[in-house]
PDB file of C-alpha atoms in Angstrom:
ATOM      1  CA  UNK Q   1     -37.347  16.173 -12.979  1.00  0.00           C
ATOM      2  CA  UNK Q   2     -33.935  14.821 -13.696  1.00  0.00           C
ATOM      3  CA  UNK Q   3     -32.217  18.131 -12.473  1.00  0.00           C
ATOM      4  CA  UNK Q   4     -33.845  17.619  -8.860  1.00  0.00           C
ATOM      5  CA  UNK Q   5     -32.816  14.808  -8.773  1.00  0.00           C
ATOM      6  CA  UNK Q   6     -29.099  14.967  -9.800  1.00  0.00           C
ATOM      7  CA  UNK Q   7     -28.888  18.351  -7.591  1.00  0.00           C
ATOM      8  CA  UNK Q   8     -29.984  16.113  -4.627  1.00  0.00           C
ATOM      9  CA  UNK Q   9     -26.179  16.003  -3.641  1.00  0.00           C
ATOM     10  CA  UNK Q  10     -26.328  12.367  -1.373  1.00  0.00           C
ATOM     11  CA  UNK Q  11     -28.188  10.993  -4.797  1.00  0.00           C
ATOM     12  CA  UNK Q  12     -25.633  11.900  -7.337  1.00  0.00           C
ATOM     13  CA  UNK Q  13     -22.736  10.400  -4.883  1.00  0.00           C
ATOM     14  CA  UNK Q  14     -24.690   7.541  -4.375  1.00  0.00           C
ATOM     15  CA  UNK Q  15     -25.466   7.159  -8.378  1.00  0.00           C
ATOM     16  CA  UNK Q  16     -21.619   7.917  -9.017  1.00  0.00           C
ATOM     17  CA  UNK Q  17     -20.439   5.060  -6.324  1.00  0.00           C
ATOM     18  CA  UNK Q  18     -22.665   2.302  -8.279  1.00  0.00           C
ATOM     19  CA  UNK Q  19     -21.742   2.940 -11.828  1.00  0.00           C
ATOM     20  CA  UNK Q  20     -18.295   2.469 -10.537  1.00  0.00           C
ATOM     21  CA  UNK Q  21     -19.345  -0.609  -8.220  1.00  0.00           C
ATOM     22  CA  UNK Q  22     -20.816  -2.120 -11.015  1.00  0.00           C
ATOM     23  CA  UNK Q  23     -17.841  -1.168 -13.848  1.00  0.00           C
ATOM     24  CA  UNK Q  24     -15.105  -1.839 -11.719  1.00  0.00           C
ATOM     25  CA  UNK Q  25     -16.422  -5.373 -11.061  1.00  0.00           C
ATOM     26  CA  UNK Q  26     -17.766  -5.944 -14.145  1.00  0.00           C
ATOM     27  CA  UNK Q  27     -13.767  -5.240 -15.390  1.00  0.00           C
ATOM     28  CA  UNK Q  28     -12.415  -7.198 -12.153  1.00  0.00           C
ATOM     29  CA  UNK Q  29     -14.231 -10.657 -13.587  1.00  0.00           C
ATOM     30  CA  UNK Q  30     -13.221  -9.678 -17.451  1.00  0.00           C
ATOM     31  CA  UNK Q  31      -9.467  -9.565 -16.563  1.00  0.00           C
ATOM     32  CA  UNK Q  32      -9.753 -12.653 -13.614  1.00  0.00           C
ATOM     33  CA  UNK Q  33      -8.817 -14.604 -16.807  1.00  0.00           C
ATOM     34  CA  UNK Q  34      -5.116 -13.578 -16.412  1.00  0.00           C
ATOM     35  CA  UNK Q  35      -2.461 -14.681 -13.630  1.00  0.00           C
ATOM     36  CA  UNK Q  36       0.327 -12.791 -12.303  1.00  0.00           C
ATOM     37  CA  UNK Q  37       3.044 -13.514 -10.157  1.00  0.00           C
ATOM     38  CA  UNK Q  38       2.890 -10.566  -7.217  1.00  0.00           C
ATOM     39  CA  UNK Q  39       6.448 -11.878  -6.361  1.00  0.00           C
ATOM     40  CA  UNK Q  40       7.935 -11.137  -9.967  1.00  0.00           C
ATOM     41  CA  UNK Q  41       5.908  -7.917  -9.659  1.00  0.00           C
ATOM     42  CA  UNK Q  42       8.010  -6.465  -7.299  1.00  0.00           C
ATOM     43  CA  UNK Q  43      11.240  -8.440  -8.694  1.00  0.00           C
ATOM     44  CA  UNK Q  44      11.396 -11.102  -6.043  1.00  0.00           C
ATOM     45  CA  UNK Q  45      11.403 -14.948  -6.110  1.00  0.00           C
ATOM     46  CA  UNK Q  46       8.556 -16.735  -5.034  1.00  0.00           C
ATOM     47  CA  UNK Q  47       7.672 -16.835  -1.623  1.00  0.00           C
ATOM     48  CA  UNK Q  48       7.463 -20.796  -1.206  1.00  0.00           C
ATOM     49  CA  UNK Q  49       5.059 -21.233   1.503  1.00  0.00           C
ATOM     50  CA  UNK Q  50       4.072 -24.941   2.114  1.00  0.00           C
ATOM     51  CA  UNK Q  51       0.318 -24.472   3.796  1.00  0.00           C
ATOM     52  CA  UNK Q  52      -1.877 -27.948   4.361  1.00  0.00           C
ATOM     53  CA  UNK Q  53       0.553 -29.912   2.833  1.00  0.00           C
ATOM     54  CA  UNK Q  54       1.539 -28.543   0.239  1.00  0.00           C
ATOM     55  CA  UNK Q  55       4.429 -27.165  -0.803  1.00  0.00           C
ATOM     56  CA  UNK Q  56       5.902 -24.281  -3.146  1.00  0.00           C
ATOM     57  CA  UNK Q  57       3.143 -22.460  -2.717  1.00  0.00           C
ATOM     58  CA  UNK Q  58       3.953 -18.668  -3.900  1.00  0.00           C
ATOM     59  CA  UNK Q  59       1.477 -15.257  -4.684  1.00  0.00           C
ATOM     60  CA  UNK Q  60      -0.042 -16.154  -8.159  1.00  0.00           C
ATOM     61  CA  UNK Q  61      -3.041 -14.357  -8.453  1.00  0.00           C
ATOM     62  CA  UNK Q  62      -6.121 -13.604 -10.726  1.00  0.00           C
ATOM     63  CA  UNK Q  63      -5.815  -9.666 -12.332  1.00  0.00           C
ATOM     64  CA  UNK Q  64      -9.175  -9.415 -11.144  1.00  0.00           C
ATOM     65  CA  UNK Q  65      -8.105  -9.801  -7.334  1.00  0.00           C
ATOM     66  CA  UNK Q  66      -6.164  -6.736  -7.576  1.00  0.00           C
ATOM     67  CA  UNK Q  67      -9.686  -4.737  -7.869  1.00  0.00           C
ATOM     68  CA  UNK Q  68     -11.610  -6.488  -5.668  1.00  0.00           C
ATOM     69  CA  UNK Q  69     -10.102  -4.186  -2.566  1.00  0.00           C
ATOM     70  CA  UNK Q  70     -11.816  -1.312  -4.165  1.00  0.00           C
ATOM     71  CA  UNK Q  71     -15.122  -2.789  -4.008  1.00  0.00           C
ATOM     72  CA  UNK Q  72     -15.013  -3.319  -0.552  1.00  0.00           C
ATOM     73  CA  UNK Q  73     -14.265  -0.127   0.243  1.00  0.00           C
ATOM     74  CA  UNK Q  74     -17.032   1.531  -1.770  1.00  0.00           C
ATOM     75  CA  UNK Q  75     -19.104  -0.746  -0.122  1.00  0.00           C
ATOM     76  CA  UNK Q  76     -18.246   0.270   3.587  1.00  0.00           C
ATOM     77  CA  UNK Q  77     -18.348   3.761   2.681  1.00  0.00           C
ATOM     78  CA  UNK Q  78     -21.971   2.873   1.187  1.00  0.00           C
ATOM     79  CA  UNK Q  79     -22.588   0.883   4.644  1.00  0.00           C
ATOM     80  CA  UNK Q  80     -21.397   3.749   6.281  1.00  0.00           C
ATOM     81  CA  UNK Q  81     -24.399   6.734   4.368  1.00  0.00           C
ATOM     82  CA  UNK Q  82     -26.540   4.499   2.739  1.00  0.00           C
ATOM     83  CA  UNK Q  83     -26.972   1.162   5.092  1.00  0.00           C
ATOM     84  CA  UNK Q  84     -27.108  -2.410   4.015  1.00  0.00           C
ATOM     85  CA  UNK Q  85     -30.156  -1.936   1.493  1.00  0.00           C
ATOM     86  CA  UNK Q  86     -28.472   0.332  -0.769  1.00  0.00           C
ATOM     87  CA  UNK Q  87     -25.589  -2.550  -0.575  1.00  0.00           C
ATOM     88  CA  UNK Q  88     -27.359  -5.158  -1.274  1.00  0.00           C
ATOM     89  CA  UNK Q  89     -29.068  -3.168  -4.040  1.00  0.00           C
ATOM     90  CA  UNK Q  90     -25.648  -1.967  -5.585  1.00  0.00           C
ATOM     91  CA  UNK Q  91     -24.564  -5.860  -5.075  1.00  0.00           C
ATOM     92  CA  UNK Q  92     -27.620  -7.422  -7.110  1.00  0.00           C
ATOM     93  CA  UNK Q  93     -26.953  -4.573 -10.160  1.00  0.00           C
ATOM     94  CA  UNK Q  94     -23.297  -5.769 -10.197  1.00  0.00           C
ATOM     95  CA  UNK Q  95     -24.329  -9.437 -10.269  1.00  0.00           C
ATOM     96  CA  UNK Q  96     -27.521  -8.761 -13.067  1.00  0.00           C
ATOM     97  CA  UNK Q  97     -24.792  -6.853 -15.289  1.00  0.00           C
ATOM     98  CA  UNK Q  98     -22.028  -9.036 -14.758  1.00  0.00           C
ATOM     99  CA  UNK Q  99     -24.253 -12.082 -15.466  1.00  0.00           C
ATOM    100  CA  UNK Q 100     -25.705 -10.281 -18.898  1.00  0.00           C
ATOM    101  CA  UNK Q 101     -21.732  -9.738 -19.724  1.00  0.00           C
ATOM    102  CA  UNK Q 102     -21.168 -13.510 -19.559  1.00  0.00           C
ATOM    103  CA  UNK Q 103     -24.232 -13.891 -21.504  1.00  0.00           C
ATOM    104  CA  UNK Q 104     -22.783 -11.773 -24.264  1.00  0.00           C
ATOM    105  CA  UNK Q 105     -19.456 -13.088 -24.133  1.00  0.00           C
ATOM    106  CA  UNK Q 106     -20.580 -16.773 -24.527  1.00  0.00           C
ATOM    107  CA  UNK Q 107     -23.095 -15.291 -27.684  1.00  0.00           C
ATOM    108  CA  UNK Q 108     -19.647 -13.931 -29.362  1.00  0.00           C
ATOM    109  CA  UNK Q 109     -17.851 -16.331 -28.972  1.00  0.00           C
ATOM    110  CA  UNK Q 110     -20.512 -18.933 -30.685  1.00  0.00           C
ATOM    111  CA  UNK Q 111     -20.799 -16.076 -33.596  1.00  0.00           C
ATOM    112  CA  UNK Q 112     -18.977 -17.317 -36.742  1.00  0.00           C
ATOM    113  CA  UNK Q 113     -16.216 -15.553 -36.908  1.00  0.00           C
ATOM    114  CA  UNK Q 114     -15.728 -13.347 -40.346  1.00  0.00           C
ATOM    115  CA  UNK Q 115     -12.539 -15.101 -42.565  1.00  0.00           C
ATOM    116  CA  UNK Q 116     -10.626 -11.604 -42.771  1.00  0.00           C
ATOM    117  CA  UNK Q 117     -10.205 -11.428 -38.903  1.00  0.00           C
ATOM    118  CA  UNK Q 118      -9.362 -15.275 -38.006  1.00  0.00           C
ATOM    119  CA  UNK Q 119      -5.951 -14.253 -39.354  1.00  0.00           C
ATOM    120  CA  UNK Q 120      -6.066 -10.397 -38.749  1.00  0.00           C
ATOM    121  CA  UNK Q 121      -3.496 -10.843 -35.914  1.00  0.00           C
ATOM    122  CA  UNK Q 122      -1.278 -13.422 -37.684  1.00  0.00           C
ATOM    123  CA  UNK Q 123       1.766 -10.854 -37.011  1.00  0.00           C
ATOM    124  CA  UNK Q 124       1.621 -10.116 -33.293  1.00  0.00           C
ATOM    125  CA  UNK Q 125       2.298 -14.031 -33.252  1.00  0.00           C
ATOM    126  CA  UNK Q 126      -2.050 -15.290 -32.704  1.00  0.00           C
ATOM    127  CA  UNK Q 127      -2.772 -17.112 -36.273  1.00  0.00           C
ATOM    128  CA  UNK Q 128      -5.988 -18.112 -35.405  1.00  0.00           C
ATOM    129  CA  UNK Q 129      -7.401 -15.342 -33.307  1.00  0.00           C
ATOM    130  CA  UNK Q 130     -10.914 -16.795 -32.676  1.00  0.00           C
ATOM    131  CA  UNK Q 131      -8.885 -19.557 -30.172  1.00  0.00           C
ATOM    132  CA  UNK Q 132      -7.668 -16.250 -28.157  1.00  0.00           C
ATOM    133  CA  UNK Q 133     -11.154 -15.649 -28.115  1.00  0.00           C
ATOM    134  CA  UNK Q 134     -12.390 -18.242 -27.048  1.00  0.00           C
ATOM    135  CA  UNK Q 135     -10.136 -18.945 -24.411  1.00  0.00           C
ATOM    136  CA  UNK Q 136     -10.285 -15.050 -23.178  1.00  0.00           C
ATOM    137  CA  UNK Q 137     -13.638 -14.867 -22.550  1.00  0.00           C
ATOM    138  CA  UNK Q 138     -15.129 -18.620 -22.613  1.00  0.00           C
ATOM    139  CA  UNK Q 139     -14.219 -18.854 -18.562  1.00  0.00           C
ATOM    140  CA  UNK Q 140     -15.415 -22.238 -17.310  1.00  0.00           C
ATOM    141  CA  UNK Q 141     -19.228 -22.458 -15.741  1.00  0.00           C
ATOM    142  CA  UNK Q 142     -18.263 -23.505 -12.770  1.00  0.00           C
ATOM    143  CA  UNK Q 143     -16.106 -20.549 -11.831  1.00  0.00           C
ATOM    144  CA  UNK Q 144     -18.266 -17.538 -13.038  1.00  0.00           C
ATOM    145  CA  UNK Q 145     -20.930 -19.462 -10.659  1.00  0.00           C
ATOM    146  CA  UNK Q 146     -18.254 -19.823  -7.965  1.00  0.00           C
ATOM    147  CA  UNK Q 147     -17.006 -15.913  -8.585  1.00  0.00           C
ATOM    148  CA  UNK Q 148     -20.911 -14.738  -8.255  1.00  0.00           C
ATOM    149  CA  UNK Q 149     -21.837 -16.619  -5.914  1.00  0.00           C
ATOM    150  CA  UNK Q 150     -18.799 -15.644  -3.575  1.00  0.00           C
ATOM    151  CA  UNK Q 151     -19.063 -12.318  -4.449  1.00  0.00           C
ATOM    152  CA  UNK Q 152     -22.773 -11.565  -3.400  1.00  0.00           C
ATOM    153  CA  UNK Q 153     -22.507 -13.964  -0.219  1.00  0.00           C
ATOM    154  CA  UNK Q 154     -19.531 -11.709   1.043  1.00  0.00           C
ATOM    155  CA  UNK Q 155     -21.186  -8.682   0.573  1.00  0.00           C
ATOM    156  CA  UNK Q 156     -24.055  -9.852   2.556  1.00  0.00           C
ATOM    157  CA  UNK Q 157     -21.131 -11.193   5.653  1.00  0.00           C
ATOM    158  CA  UNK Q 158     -19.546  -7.514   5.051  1.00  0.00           C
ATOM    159  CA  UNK Q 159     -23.135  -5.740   5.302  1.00  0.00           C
ATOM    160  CA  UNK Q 160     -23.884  -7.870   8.507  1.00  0.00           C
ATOM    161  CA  UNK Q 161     -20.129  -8.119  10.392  1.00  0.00           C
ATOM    162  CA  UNK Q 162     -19.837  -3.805   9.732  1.00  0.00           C
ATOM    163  CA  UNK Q 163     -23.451  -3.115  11.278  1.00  0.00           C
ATOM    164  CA  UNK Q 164     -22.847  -5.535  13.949  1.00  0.00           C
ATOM    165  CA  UNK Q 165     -19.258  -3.869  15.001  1.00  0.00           C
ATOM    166  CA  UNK Q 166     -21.356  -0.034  14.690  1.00  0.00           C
ATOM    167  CA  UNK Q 167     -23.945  -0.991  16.912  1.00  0.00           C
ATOM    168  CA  UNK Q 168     -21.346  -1.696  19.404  1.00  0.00           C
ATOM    169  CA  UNK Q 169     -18.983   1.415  18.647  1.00  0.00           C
ATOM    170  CA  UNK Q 170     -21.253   4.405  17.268  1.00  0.00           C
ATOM    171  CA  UNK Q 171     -19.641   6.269  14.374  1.00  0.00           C
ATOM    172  CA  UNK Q 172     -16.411   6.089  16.302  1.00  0.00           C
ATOM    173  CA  UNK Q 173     -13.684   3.459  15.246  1.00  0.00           C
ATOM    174  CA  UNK Q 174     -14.401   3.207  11.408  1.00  0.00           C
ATOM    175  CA  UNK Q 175     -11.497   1.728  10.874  1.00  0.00           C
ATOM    176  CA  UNK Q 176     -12.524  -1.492  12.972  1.00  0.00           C
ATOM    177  CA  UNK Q 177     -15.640  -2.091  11.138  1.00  0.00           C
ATOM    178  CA  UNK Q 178     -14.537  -1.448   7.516  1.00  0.00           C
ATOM    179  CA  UNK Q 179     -10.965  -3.292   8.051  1.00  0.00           C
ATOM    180  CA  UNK Q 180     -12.984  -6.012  10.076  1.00  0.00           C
ATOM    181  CA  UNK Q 181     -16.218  -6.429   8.009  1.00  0.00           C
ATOM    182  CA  UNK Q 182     -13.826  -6.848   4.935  1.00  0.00           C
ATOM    183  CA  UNK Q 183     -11.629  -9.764   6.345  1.00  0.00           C
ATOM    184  CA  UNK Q 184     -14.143 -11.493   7.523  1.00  0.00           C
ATOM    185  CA  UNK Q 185     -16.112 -11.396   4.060  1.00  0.00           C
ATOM    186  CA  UNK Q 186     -12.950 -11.892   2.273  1.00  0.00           C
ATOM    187  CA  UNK Q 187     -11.822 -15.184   3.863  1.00  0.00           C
ATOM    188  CA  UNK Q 188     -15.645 -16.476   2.990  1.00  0.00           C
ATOM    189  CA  UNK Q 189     -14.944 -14.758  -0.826  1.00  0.00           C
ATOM    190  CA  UNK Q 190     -11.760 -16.561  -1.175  1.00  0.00           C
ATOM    191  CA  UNK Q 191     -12.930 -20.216  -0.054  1.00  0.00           C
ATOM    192  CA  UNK Q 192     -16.554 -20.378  -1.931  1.00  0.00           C
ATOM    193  CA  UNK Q 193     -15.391 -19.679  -5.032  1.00  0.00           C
ATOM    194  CA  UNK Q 194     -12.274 -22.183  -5.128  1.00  0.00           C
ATOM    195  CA  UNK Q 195     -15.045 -24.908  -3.941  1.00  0.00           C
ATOM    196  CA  UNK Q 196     -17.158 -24.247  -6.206  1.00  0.00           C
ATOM    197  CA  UNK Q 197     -14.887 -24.357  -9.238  1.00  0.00           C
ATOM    198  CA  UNK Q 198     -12.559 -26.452  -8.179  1.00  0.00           C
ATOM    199  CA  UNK Q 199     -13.976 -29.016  -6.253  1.00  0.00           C
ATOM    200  CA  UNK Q 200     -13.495 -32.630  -7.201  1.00  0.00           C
ATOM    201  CA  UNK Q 201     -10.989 -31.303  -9.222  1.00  0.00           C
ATOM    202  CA  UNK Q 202      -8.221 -30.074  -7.336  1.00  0.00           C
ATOM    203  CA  UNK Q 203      -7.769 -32.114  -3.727  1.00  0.00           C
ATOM    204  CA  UNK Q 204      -9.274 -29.944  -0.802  1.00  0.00           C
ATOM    205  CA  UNK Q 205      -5.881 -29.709   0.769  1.00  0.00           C
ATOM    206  CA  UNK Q 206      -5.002 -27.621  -2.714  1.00  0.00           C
ATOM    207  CA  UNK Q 207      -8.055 -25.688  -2.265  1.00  0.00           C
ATOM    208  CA  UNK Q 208      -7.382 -24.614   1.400  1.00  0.00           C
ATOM    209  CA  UNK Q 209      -3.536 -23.359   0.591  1.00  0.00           C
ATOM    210  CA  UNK Q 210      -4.402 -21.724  -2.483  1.00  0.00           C
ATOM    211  CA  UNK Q 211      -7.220 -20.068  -0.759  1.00  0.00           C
ATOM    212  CA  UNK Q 212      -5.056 -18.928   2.124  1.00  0.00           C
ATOM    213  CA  UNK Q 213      -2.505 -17.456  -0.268  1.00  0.00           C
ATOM    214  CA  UNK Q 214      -5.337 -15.002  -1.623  1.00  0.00           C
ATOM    215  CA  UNK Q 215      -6.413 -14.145   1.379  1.00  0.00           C
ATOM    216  CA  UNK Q 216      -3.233 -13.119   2.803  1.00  0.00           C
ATOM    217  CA  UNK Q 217      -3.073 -10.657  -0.440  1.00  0.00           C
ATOM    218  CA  UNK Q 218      -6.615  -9.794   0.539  1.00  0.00           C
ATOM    219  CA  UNK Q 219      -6.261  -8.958   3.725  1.00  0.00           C
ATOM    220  CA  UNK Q 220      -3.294  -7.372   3.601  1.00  0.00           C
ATOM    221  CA  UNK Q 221      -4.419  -4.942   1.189  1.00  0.00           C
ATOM    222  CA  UNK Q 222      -7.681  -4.048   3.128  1.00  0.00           C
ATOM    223  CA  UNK Q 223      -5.023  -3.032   6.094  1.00  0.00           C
ATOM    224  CA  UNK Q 224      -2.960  -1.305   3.823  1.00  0.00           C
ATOM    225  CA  UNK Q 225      -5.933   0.749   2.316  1.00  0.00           C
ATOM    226  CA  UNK Q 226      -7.598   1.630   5.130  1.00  0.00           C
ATOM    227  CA  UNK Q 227      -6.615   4.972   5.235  1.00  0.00           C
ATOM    228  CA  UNK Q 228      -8.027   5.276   2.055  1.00  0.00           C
ATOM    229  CA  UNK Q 229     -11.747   4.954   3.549  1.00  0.00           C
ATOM    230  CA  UNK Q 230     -10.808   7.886   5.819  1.00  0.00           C
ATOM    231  CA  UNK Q 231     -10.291   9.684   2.818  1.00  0.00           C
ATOM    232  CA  UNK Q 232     -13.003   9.099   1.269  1.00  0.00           C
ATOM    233  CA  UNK Q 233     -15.105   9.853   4.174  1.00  0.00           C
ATOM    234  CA  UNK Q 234     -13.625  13.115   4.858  1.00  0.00           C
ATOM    235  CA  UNK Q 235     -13.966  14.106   1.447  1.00  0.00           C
ATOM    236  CA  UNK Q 236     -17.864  13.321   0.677  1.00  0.00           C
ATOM    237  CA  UNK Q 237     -18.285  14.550   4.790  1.00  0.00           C
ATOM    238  CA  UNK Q 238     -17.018  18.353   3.579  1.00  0.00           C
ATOM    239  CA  UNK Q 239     -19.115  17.633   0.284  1.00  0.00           C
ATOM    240  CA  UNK Q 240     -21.892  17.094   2.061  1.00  0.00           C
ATOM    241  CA  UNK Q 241     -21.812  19.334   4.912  1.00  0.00           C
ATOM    242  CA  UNK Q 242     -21.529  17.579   8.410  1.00  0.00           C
ATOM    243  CA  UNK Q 243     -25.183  17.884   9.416  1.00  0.00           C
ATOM    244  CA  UNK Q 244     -26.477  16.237   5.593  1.00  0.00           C
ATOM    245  CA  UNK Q 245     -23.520  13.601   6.575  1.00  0.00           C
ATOM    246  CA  UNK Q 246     -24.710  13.221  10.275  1.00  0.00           C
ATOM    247  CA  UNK Q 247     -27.888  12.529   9.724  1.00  0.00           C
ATOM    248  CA  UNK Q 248     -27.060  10.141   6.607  1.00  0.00           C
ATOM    249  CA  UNK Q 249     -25.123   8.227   9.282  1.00  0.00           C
ATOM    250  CA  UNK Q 250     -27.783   7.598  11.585  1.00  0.00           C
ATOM    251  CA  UNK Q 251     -30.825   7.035   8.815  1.00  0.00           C
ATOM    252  CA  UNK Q 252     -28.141   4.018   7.689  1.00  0.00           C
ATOM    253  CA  UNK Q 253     -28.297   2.458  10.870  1.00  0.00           C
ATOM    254  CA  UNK Q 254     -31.811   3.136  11.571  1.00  0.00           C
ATOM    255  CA  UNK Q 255     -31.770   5.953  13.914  1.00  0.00           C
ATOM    256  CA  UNK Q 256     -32.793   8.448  11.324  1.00  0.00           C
ATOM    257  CA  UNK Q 257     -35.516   9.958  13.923  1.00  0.00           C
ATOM    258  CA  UNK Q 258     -32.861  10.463  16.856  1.00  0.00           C
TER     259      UNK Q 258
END
């Protein structure tokens, strides 16, 4: 039975595009405990915006933000075969398996640590490497709530926004509804999480500018990777065959007996 099933060609893409949904934001949320400078990246000084107020502002971003683009673009290409059920079920797998990776993170970390490896890194400079540990992967409540929360309320904006722009273009203008679904979904993304994490904490002038900062880095890379979801298109299109591909189109946006 498994053969049929993985020689059905529009299942196996569709099995391949959420193992790496699900890995590549299950690895986006383990590194989102790092930030880089995007200025120092590209060996300039920092930008110094002043946005709401506040000044000095520059591009210091999570790790994790850098994948984030890719997610959106599997799930416009899904949007674009599958339709906003197979989103929302590759969206709820990546939140279930992110959520059990938290789970197992915080059970480590509360695990008592053997002796022998508390010191084991003593000479790459950590003595006590149970407080790297910790601090790695012991990310505060509020923002893994904030992160998943974000994260499966933009997918359902990018699932709505993309249908909404088809039903007024067809299959023609891609480009507007993936580029335009995912800013849309991304300003939403960047704002709930900071609220959620950060509010009462930092003031909500703070949380606007720093917001706006990774949404400029957000958007800007869904413009600049737009030609990437042509790509991909083309690609699983001549996979496919343009009939298989056709009619995939129009069963996602309901039309699957036209």
């Amino acid at each position: 039975m498994i053969h049929s099933i993985l020689k059905d060609k529009p299942t196996r893409i569709f099995v391949g595009f959420t193992a790496f949904f699900c890995c590549n934001a299950l690895i986006a949320e383990a590194i989102g405990t790092k930030l880089f400078s995007l200025e120092k990246l590209f060996g300039l000084h920092p930008v110094n915006f002043s946005l709401f107020g506040q000044s000095g502002l520059a591009f210091t971003l999570t790790c994790g933000v850098v994948l984030w683009p890719l997610e959106f673009i599997i799930t416009d290409i899904i949007n674009e075969f599958y339709g906003p059920k197979a989103v929302r079920r590759i969206s709820l797998t990546a939140i279930i398996l992110i959520s059990y990776a938290f789970l197992m993170y915080f059970i480590a970390i509360y695990m008592p640590p053997a002796d022998v490896w508390i010191a084991s890194s003593s000479r790459q400079g950590v003595p006590n490497i149970q407080d790297s540990f910790n601090a790695i992967f012991g990310q505060n409540m509020r923002i893994i709530i904030g992160s998943l929360t974000a994260f499966f309320v933009s997918q359902l904006v990018d699932v709505k926004v993309f249908h909404l722009i088809k039903a007024k273009t067809g299959n023609k203008r891609l480009w507007l509804r993936a580029t335009g679904s995912t800013l849309v979904s991304q300003l939403i993304d960047s704002y709930i999480v900071l609220f959620i994490a950060f509010f009462h904490i930092f003031s909500w002038q703070l949380i606007l500018a720093v917001g706006m900062m990774n949404y400029i880095f957000k958007a800007t890379s869904a413009i600049v990777l737009t030609p990437l979801i042509y790509f991909v298109e083309g690609k699983l299109e001549k996979y496919l065959g343009h009939e298989v591909a056709h009619n995939m189109k129009l069963a996602a946006m309901g039309k699957e007996n036209e």
